[in-house]
Structure formats: structure tokens, C-alpha cells
Coordinates of C-alpha atoms in Angstrom, one line a residue:
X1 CA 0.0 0.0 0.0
X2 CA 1.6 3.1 -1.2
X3 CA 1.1 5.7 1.5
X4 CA 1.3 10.0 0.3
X5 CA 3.7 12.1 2.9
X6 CA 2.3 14.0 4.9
X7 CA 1.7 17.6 4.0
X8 CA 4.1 20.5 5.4
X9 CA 5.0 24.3 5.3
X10 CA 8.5 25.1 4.4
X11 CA 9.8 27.7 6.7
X12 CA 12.9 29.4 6.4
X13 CA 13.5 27.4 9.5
X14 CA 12.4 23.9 8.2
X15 CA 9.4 22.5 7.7
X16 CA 6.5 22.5 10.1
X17 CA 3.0 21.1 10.3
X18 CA 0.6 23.5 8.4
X19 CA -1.8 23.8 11.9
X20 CA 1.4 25.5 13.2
X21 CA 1.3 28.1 10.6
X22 CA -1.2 29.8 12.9
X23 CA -2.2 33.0 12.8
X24 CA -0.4 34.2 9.1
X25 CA -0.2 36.9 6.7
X26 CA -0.4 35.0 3.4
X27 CA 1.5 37.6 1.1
X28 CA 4.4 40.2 2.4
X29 CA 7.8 41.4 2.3
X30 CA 10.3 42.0 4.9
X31 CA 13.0 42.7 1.5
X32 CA 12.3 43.9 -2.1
X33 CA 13.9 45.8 -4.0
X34 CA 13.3 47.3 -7.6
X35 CA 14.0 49.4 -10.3
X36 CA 10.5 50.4 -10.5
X37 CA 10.4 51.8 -6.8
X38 CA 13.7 53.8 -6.9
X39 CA 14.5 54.9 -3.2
X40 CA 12.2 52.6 -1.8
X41 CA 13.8 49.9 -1.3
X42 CA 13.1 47.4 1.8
X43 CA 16.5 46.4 2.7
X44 CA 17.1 46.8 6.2
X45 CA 17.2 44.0 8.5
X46 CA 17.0 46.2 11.5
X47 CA 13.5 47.5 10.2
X48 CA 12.5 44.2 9.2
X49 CA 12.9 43.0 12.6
X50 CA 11.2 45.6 14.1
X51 CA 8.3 45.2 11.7
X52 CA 8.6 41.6 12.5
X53 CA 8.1 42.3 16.2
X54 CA 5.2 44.7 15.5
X55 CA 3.2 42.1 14.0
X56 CA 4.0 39.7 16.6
X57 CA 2.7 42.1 19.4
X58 CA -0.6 42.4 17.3
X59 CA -1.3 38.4 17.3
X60 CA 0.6 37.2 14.1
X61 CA 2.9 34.4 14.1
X62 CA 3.5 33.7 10.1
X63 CA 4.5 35.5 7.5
X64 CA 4.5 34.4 3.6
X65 CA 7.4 36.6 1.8
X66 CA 6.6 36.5 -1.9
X67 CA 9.7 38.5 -3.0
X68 CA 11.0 36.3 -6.3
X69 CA 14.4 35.8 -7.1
X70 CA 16.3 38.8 -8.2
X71 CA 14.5 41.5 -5.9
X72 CA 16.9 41.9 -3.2
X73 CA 15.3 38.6 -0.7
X74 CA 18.2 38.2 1.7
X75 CA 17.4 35.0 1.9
X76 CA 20.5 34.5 4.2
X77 CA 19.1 36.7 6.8
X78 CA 15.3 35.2 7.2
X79 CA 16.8 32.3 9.9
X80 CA 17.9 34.7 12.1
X81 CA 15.3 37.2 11.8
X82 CA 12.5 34.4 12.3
X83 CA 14.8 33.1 15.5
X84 CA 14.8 36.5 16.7
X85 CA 11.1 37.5 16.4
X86 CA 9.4 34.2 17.2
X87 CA 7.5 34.7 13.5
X88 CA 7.8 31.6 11.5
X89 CA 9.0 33.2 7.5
X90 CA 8.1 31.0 4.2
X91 CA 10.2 32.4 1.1
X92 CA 10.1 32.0 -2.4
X93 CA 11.5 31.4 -5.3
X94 CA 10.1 32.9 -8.5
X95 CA 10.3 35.3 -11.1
X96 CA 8.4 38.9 -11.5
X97 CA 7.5 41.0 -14.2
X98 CA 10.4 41.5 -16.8
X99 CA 10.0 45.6 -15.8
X100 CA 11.7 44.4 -12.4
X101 CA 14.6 42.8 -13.8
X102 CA 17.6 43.8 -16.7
X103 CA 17.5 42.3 -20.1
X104 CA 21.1 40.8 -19.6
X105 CA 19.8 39.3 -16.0
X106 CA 16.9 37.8 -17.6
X107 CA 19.6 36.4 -20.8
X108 CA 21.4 35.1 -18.1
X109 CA 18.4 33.0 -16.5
X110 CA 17.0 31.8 -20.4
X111 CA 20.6 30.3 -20.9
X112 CA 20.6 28.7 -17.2
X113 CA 17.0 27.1 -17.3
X114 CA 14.4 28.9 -14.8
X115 CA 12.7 25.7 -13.9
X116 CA 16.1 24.3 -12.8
X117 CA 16.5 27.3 -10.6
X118 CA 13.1 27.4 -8.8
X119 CA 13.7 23.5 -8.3
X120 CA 17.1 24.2 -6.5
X121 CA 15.4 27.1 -4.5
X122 CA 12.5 24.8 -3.7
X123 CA 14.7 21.8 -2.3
X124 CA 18.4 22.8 -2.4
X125 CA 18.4 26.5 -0.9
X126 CA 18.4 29.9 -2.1
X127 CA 22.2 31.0 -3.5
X128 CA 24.5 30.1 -0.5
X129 CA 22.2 30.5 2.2
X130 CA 20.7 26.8 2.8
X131 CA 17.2 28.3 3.2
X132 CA 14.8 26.7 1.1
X133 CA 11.4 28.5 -0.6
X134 CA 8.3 27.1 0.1
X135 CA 6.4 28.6 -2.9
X136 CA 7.0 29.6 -6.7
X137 CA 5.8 33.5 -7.0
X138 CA 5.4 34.7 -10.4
X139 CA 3.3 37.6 -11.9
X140 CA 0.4 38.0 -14.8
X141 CA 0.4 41.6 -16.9
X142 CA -2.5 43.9 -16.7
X143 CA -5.3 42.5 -18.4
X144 CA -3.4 39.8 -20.1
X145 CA -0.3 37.7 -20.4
X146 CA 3.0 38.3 -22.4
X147 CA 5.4 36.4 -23.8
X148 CA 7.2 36.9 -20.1
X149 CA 4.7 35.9 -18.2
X150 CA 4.0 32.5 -20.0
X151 CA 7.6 31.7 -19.7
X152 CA 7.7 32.6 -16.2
X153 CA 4.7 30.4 -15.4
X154 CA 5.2 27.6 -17.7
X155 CA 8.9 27.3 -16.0
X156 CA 6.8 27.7 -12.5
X157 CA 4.6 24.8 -13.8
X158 CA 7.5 22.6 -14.1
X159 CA 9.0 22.9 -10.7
X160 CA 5.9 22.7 -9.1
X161 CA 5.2 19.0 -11.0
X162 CA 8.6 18.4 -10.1
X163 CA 8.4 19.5 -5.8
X164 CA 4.7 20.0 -5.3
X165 CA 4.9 23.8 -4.4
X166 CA 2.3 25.9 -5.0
X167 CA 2.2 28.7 -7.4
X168 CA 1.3 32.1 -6.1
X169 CA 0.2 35.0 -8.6
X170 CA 0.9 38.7 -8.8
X171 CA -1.8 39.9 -10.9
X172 CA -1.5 43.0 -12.0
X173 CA -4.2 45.4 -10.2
X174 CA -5.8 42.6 -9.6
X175 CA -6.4 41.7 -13.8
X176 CA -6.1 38.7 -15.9
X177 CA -7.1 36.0 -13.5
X178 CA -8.8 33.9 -15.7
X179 CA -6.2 34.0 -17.8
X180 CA -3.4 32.7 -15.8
X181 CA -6.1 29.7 -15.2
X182 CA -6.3 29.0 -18.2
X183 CA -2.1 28.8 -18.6
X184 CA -1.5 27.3 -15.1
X185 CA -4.3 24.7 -15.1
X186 CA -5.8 24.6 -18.5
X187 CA -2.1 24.5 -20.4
X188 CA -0.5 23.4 -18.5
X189 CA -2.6 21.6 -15.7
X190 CA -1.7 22.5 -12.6
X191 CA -4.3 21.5 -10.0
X192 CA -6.3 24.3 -9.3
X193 CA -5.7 24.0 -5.5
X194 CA -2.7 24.8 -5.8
X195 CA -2.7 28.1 -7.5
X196 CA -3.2 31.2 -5.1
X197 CA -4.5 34.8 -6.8
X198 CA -3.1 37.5 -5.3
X199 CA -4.8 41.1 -5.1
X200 CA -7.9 40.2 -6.1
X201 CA -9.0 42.9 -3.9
X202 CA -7.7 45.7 -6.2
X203 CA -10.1 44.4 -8.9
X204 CA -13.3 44.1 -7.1
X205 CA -15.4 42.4 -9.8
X206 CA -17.6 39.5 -7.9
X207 CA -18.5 37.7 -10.8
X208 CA -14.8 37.0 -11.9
X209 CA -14.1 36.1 -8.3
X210 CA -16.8 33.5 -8.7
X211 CA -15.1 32.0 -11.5
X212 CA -12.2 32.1 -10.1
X213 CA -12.8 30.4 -7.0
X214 CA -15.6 27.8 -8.9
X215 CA -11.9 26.8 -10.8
X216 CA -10.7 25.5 -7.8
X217 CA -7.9 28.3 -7.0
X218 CA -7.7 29.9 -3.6
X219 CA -8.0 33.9 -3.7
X220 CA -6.3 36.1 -2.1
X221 CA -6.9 39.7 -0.6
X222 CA -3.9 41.3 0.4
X223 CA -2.4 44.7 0.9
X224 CA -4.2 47.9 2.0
X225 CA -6.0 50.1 -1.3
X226 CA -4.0 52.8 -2.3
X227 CA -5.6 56.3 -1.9
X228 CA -6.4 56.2 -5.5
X229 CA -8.0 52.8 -5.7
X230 CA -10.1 53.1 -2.9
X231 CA -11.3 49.2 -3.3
X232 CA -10.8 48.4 1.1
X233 CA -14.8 48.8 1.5
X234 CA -15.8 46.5 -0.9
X235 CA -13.5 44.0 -0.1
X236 CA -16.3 42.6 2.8
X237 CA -18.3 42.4 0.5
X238 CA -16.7 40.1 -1.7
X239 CA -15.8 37.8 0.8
X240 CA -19.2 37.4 2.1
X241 CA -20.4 36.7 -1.3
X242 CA -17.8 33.9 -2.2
X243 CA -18.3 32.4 1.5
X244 CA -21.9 32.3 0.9
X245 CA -21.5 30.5 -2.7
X246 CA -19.4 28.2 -0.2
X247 CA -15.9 29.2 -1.0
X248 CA -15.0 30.5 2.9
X249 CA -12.2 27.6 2.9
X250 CA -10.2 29.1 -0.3
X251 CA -9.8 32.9 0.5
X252 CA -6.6 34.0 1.9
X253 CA -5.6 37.6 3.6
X254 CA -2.1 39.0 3.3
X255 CA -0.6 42.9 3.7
X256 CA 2.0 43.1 1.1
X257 CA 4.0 46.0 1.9
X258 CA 6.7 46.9 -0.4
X259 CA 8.2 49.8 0.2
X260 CA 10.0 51.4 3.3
X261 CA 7.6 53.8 3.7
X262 CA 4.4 51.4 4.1
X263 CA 6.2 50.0 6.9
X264 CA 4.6 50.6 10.2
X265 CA 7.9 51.3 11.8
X266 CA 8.1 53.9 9.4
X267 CA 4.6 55.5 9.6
X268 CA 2.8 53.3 6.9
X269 CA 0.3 50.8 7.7
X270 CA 2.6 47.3 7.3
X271 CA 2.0 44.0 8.7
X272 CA 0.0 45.2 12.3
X273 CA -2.5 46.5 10.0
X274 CA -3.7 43.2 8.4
X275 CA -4.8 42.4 12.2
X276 CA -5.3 45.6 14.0
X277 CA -7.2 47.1 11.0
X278 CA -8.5 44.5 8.5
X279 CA -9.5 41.8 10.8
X280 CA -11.6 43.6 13.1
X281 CA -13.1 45.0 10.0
X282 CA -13.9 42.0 8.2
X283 CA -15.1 40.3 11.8
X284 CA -17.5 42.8 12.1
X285 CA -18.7 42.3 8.2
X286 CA -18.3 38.3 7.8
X287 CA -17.5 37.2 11.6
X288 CA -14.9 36.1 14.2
X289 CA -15.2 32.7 12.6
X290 CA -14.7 32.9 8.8
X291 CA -12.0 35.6 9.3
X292 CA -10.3 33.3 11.9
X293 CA -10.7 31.0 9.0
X294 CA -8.8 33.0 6.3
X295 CA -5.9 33.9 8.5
X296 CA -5.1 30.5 10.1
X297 CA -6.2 27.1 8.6
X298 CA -7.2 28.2 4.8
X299 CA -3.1 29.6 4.8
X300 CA -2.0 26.2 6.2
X301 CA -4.2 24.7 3.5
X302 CA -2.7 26.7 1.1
X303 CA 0.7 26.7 1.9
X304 CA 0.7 23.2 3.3
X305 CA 3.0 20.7 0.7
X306 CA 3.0 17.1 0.0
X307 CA 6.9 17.6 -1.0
X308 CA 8.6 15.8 -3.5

């Protein structure tokens, strides 16, 4: 009788049962860095730790860092920032828009194989460091995919068959969602489940979050509206209409703060505010129970690996 491993989160610590994930923001950064945010940069491990420690003293006790290969992760310095704190970190592996990266970085990454390097991230360690990712994070274009995009995912696709880790999107303002289904699971058939849609909040269209969630992906809502967007209200909404359709066990919250001056420690809103602001807020829209729900066992779910 052939017997599946049991499923497990991989921390930049090792990997842990997905009940101990507790109480977790699904989609952050303690580091990124980018061409596209010059000056902005989250680079320092003294404000990550303090951001860390803020978070902690409001109730959290994960934290998913999305930052993809390339963007500045320090993966080296996630051990001893998660010792430090008493947060458990997952990193990733992954690849973002090409806008983030240089032509001759991304030459360099065609001739080396990007599946090969997500798969070494996954199970071998990031660089030097010995820390392992525990997710692939990769990004759609607004509205659509380009040529990018499908070679980012399709290499994603292949380490994922290869380790089992799931596959977290960046869609652009929230756009394109059905079309990274179709590539991820449709193309390329990657099981649904483990596909997570990230800012779905910043495109507040119901019925496409419907169809998303009837695919079989979990959805994510994660970082704060900017002033411009003002999407945070309806963001309640959306999550009681998909946990009435019965999709409660598939939505996800995260904070996704990426740049120095969204950090709390710096006068933004950062990690505290996913619990001190958006979790009271959705408690009193949805409930104590569903939001409990979101932030603790649907993240285990999500994040939780059968590795290979």
C-alpha cells in the first residue's frame, strides 16, 4: 500500500505542520527591492525585525514573503530574523515581471533554465544560504499575459510538477485571472488548489471572483487600497459573497508591503494592519469565525506541501 507524505509548510527554519502556521499573513515582504520603486527599497534587517516584532505584538505568528528571485530577498538573513522575532518566515523562489529585472539578467536566466533554478530554490536553498522557498511566485500583466509571463509560469509549472509547491500569482491590479487559469491549469494543468491569486482585492469584480474560486484556486486579498484605488470597502463584501457560494475555505488575507515607507515602523500601515485594522473590519462584516478561518487554517491549507 503506497502511502502519500504528509503535508508541510516550508519555513525558512524547516518545515513544520501546516496547523502550526497559525495565525499568518499569506502575502508580504520583509525585502524587495526594484528598479520600479527607486528609493524605496526594503533592505534593512533592523526595520524588518522591528516590523517583525510589531506584527508579533498584534497576534501574528507567520509570515509568507513573496519576493522572487532577483528583488533583493536576503534569503540569508530570514533564519535569524525568524529566531529572533518568534515569527515563522516561508520564502520564495520565483520570477516577476520582466520591468523588475535587466535584459542581460533575464539572458542570463533563459541560458541557465528557470525551472532548474526554482527546483534548486524549492529543495536545495536559495544561493548560498541553505534556506529553502516554500512557494513559486510569479506575476500576470495587466489584463493579459505576455510572452514573459508565459515563460515565467510555464517554468513555474514545471518545478511545481517536479516538488509540489504551490504557485502564487501577482496579478496586475488585480487583472487577468482567468487567464493565468487557463495557462497554469488549463495549459499546463496544474491543479487548481494549488494556485493562489493575489490582489484580487484591487479588482473588485464579484462575478470574476466567482469564476475564479468555482476553478478551484484559492483567492487572495492582500495589501491595503491605495488612496487612488479606494477598493478596502468592498473587499467585505466580496468575501461574504464567495463564502456564501461556499468558498470560505479558499480565501486568503495578506498585507503586502513593499516599500520602506508602508512600513509601520516607518509611519505606513505594514504587517499590524492586516490584524489591527482588517481583521476587526472583516469580523464585524463576515464574523470572528470565517476571518479566523482566512488567517489560520485556509493559509495552512494553502501553503501546506506534499513535498517531493
Amino acid at each position: 500500500m503506497v502511502t502519500s507524505a504528509p503535508e508541510k509548510v516550508r519555513t525558512v527554519l524547516g518545515d513544520i505542520n501546516p496547523a502550526d502556521l497559525g495565525v499568518c499573513d499569506a502575502h508580504d515582504h520583509l525585502f524587495l527591492r526594484s528598479p520600479q520603486l527607486p528609493g524605496q527599497e526594503l533592505d534593512s534587517v533592523d526595520a524588518a525585525a522591528e516590523e517583525l516584532a510589531a506584527f508579533r505584538a498584534a497576534g501574528g505568528v507567520s509570515v509568507v514573503q513573496w519576493t522572487p528571485h532577483g528583488m533583493g530577498r536576503h534569503a540569508e538573513r530570514l533564519p535569524e530574523l525568524s529566531g529572533a522575532t518568534g515569527v515563522r518566515i516561508v520564502a520564495a523562489t520565483g520570477l516577476h515581471q520582466a520591468a523588475h529585472y535587466t535584459p542581460e539578467s533575464l539572458e542570463r536566466l533563459r541560458a541557465q533554465g528557470l525551472a532548474e533554478l526554482f527546483v534548486r530554490e524549492l529543495t536545495e536553498g536559495i544561493g548560498h544560504s541553505g534556506v529553502r522557498a516554500g512557494l513559486i511566485k510569479v506575476a500576470g500583466g495587466f489584463h493579459g499575459l505576455d510572452g514573459h509571463a508565459r515563460w515565467t509560469m510555464t517554468a513555474a509549472a514545471e518545478a511545481h510538477r517536479a516538488t509540489g509547491a504551490p504557485i502564487a500569482v501577482h496579478l496586475e491590479l488585480g487583472t487577468a485571472a482567468l487567464d493565468v487559469l487557463d495557462l497554469l491549469c488549463g495549459e499546463l494543468a496544474v491543479a487548481p488548489h494549488r494556485v493562489i491569486l493575489g490582489h484580487l482585492n484591487r479588482f473588485p469584480d464579484l462575478a470574476l471572483h466567482h469564476q475564479a474560486a468555482e476553478a478551484g484556486a484559492l483567492l487572495a486579498f492582500d495589501g491595503p487600497s491605495r488612496a487612488h484605488h479606494a477598493t478596502d470597502w468592498r473587499m467585505p463584501d466580496a468575501v461574504r459573497s464567495l463564502a456564501d457560494a461556499g468558498f470560505g475555505d479558499r480565501l486568503l488575507l495578506g498585507g503586502d508591503t513593499t516599500t520602506a515607507g508602508a512600513r509601520s515602523v516607518c509611519g505606513g500601515p505594514g504587517m499590524p494592519h492586516l490584524l489591527r485594522g482588517v481583521r476587526p473590519r472583516l469580523e464585524r462584516a463576515v464574523g470572528a469565525e470565517l476571518t479566523e478561518l482566512m488567517l489560520t487554517v485556509n493559509a495552512g491549507r494553502a501553503f501546506g506541501v506534499a513535498w517531493r
